[in-house]
CSV table of C-alpha atoms and ligand atoms in Angstrom, one decimal:
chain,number,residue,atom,x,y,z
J,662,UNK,CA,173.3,64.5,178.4
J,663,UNK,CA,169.2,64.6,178.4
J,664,UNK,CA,166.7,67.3,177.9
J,665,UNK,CA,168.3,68.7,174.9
J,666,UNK,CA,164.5,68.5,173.1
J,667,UNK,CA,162.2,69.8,176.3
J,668,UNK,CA,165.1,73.0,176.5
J,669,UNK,CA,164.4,73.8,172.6
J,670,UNK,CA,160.5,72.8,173.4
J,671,UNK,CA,160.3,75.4,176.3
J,672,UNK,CA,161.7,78.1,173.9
J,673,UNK,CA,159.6,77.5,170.6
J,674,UNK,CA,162.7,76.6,168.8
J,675,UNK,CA,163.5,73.1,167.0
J,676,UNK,CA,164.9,70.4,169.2
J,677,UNK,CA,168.2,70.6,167.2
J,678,UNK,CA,168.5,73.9,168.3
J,679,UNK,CA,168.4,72.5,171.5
J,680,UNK,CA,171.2,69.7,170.6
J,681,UNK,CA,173.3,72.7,169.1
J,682,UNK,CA,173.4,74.1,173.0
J,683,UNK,CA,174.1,70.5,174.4
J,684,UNK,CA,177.3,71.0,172.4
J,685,UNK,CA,178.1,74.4,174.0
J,686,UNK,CA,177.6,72.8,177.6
J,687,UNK,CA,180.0,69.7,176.7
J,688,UNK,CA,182.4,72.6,175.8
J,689,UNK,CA,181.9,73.7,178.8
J,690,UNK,CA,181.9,70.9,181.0
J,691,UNK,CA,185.0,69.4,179.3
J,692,UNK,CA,186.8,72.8,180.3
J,693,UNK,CA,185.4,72.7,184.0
J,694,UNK,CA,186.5,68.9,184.4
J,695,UNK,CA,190.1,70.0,183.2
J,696,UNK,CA,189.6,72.6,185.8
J,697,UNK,CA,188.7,70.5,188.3
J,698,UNK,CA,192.0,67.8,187.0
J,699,UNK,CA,188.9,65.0,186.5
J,700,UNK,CA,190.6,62.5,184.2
J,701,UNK,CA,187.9,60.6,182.9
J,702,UNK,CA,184.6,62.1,180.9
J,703,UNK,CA,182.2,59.7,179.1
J,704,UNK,CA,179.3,61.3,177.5
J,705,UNK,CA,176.4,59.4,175.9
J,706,UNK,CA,175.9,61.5,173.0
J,707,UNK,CA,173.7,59.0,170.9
J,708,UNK,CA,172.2,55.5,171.9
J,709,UNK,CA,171.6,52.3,169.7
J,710,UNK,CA,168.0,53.1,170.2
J,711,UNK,CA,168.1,56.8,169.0
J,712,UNK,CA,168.1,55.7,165.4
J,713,UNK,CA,164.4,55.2,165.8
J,714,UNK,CA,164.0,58.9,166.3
J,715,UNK,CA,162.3,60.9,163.0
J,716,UNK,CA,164.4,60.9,160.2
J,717,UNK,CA,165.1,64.7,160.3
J,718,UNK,CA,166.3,64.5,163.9
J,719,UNK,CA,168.6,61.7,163.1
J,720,UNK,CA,170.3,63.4,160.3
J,721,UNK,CA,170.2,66.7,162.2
J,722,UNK,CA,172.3,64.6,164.8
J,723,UNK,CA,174.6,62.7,162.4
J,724,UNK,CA,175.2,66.4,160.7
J,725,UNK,CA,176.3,68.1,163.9
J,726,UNK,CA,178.8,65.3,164.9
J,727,UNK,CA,180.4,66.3,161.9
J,728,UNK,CA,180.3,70.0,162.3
J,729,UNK,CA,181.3,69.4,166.0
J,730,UNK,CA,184.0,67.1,164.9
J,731,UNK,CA,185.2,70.0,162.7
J,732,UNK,CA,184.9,72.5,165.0
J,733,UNK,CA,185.6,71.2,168.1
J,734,UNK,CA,189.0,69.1,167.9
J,735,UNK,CA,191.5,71.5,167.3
J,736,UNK,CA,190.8,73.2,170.9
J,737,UNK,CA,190.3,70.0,172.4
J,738,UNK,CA,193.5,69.2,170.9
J,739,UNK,CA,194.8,72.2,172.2
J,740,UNK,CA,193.5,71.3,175.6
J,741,UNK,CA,195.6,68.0,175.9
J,742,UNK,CA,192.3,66.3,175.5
J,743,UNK,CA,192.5,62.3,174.2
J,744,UNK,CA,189.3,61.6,172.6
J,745,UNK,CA,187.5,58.0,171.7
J,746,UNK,CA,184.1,57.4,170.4
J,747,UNK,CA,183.0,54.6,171.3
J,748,UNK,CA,180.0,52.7,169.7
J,749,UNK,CA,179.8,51.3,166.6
J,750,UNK,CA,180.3,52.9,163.9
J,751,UNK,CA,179.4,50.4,161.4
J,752,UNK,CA,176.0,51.9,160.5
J,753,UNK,CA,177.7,55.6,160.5
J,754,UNK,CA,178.3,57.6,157.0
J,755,UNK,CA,181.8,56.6,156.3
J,756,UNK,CA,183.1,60.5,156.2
J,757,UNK,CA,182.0,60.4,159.4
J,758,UNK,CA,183.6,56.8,160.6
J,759,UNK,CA,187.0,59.1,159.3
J,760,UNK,CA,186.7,62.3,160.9
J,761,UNK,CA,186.1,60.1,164.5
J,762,UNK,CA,189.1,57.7,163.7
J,763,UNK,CA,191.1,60.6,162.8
J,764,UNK,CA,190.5,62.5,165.8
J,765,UNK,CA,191.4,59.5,167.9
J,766,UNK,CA,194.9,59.5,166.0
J,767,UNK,CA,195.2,63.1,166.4
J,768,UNK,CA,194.6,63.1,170.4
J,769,UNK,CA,196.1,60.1,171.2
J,770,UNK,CA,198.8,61.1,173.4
J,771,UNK,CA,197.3,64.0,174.9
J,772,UNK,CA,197.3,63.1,178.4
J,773,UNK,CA,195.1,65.9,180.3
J,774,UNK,CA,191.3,64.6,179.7
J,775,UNK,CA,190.2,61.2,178.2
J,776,UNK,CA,187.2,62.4,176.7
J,777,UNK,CA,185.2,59.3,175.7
J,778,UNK,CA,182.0,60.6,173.0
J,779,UNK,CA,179.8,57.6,173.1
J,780,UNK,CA,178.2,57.3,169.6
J,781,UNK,CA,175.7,54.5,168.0
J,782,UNK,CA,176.5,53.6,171.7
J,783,UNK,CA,174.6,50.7,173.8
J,784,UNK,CA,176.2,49.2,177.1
J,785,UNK,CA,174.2,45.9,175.6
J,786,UNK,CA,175.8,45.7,172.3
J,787,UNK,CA,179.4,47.0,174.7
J,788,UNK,CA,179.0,43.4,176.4
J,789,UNK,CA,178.0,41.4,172.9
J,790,UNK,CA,180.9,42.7,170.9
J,791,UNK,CA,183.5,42.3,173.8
J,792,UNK,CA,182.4,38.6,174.6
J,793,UNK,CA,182.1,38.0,170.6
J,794,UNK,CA,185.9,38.9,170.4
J,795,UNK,CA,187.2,37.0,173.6
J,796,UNK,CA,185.1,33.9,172.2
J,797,UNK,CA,186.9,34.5,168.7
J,798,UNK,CA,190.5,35.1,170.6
J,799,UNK,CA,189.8,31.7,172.8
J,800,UNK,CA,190.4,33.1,175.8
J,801,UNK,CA,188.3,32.2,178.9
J,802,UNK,CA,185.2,34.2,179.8
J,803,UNK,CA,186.7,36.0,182.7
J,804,UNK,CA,185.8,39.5,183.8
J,805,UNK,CA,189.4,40.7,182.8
J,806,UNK,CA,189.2,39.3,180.0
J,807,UNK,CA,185.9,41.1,179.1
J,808,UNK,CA,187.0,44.2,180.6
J,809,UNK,CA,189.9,44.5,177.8
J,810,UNK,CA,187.5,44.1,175.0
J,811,UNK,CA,185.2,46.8,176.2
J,812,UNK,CA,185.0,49.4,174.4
J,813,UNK,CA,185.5,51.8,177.6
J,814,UNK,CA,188.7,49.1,178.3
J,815,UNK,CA,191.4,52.0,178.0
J,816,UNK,CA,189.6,53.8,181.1
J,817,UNK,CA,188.3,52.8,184.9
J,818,UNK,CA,184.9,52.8,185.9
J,819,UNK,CA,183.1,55.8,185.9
J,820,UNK,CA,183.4,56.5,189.9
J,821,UNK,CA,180.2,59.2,189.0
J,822,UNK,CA,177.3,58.8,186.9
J,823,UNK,CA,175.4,61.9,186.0
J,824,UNK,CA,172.2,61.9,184.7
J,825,UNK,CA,170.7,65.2,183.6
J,826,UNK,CA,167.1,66.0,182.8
J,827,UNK,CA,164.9,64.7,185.5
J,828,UNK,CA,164.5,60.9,184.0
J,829,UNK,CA,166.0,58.3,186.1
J,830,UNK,CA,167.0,55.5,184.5
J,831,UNK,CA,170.4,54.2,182.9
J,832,UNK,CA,168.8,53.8,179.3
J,833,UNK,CA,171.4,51.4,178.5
J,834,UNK,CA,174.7,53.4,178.7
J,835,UNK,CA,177.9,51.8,180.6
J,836,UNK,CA,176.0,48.9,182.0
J,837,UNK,CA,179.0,46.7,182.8
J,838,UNK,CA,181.1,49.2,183.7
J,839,UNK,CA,178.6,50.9,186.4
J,840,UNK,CA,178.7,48.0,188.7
J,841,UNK,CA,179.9,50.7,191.4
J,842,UNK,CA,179.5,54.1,190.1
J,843,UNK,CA,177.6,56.8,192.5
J,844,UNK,CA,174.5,57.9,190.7
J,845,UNK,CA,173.4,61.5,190.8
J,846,UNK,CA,169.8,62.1,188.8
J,847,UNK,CA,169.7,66.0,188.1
J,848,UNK,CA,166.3,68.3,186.7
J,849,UNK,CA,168.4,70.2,184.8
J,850,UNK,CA,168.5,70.3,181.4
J,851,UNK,CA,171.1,69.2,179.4
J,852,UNK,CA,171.6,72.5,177.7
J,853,UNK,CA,171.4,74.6,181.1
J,854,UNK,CA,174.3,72.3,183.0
J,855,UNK,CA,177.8,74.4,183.6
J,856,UNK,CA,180.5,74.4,186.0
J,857,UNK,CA,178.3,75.3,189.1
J,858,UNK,CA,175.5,72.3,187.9
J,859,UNK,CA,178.9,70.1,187.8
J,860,UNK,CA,179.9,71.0,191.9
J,861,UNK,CA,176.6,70.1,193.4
J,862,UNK,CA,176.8,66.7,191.7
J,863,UNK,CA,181.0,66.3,192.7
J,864,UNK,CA,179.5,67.3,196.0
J,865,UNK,CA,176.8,65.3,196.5
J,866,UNK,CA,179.5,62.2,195.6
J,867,UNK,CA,181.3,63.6,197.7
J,868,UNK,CA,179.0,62.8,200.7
J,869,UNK,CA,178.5,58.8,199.4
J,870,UNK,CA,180.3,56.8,200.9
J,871,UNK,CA,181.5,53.9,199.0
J,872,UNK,CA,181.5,50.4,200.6
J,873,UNK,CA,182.5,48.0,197.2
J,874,UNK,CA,180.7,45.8,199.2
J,875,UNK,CA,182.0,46.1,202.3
J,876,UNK,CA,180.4,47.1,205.6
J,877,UNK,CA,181.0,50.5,207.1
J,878,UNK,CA,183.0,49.7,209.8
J,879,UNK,CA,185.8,48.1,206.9
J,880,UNK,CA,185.7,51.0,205.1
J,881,UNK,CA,186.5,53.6,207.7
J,882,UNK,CA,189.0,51.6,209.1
J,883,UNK,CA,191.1,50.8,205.1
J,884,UNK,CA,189.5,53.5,202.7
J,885,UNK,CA,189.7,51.0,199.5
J,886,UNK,CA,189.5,52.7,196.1
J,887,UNK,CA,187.3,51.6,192.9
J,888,UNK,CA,190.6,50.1,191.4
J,889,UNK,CA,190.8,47.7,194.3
J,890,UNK,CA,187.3,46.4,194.7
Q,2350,IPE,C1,169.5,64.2,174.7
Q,2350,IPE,O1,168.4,65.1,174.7
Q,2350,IPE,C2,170.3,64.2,173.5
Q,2350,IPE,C3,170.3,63.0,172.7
Q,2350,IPE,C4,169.7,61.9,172.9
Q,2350,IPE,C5,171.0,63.1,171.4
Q,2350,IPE,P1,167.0,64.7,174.2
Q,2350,IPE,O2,166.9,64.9,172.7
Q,2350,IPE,O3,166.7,63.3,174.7
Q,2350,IPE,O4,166.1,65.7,174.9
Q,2350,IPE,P2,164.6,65.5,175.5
Q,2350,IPE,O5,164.7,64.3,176.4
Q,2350,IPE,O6,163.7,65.2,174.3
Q,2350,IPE,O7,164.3,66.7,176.2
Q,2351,MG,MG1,165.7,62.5,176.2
């Protein structure tokens, strides 16, 4: 979810103004997934790395997770939406830590969405903490295994990656589990993607077609889904 700061920019406002609106277009785009019966959202919301943003942006940040977390999870609730934050939230305010557990235990068996809000979030730290814990379990370093300890283990791959903005790089989101998603790079800014922003990228995936290493010939012949690669 990028350009949050360069929409505030363009409008003389402060970038958390521009963060406030990125939360208004999640709204939004969790309602048009639903829509569109998508099962699966994962959002990067902040990175490992945004901590060495200023100070007052950081805190600006932290603060609207909690006003979001307050605002937001009764409709999301409502929606049948199953939320996870995944990321560590060892270095967040401990309120905090309990308002994103407790929304997890609140939406747990809502069954329409898995929304997945990836906080204090890197895909690097993902693969460290999931090997750590099959090394401390003594299990063999397999890619099941790892797959369970992930935190993005109660989901499949993302089968679209969406990356809104202009920049076009992966800044260390779901680097394991992106082995074979479909990338779509978009100029919008965060803050200006809706419904309509959300169709040209389904349709653009759409048009991919997806090998999983096979040749073309194979695939026509057997479509084979992500889940069977
Ligand atoms: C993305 O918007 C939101 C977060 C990383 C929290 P940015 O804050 O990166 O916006 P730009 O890239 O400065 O426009
Ligand atoms: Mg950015």
């Amino acid at each position: 979810m990028d350009g949050n700061g360069r929409w505030a920019k363009k409008l003389l406002l402060p970038r958390i103004a521009g963060h406030k609106r990125g939360v208004d277009s999640l709204r939004a785009t969790v309602k048009a997934c639903i829509d569109r019966d998508i099962r699966v959202l994962s959002v990067f919301a902040f990175s490992s790395e945004n901590w060495n943003r200023p100070q007052e942006e950081v805190s600006g940040l932290m603060d609207l997770l909690g006003i979001a977390l307050t605002r937001e999870v009764p409709n999301l609730h409502e929606q049948g939406v199953q939320l996870h934050f995944p990321g560590d939230w060892s270095k967040l305010n401990s309120r905090v830590a309990a308002g994103l557990s407790e929304a997890e235990a609140t939406t747990a068996a809502n069954q329409k969405l898995i929304l997945n809000v990836c906080f204090n979030y890197g895909g690097r730290w993902d693969i460290c903490q999931a090997a750590a814990k099959v090394q401390a379990l003594g299990l063999p370093m397999t890619e099941q295994s790892m797959r369970e300890y992930l935190s993005l283990g109660h989901v499949p791959d993302p089968d679209l990656f969406i990356r809104t903005g202009g920049e076009m790089r992966v800044s260390n989101f779901l680097l394991w589990q992106m082995a074979y998603s479909e990338f779509y790079f978009s100029d919008v800014l965060w803050p200006d993607f809706d419904a309509c922003e959300l169709d040209v990228a389904l349709l653009a995936y759409q048009q991919r077609e997806r090998r999983f290493g096979r040749t073309s010939e194979q695939v026509s012949v057997e479509p084979q889904n992500s889940d069977e690669e």
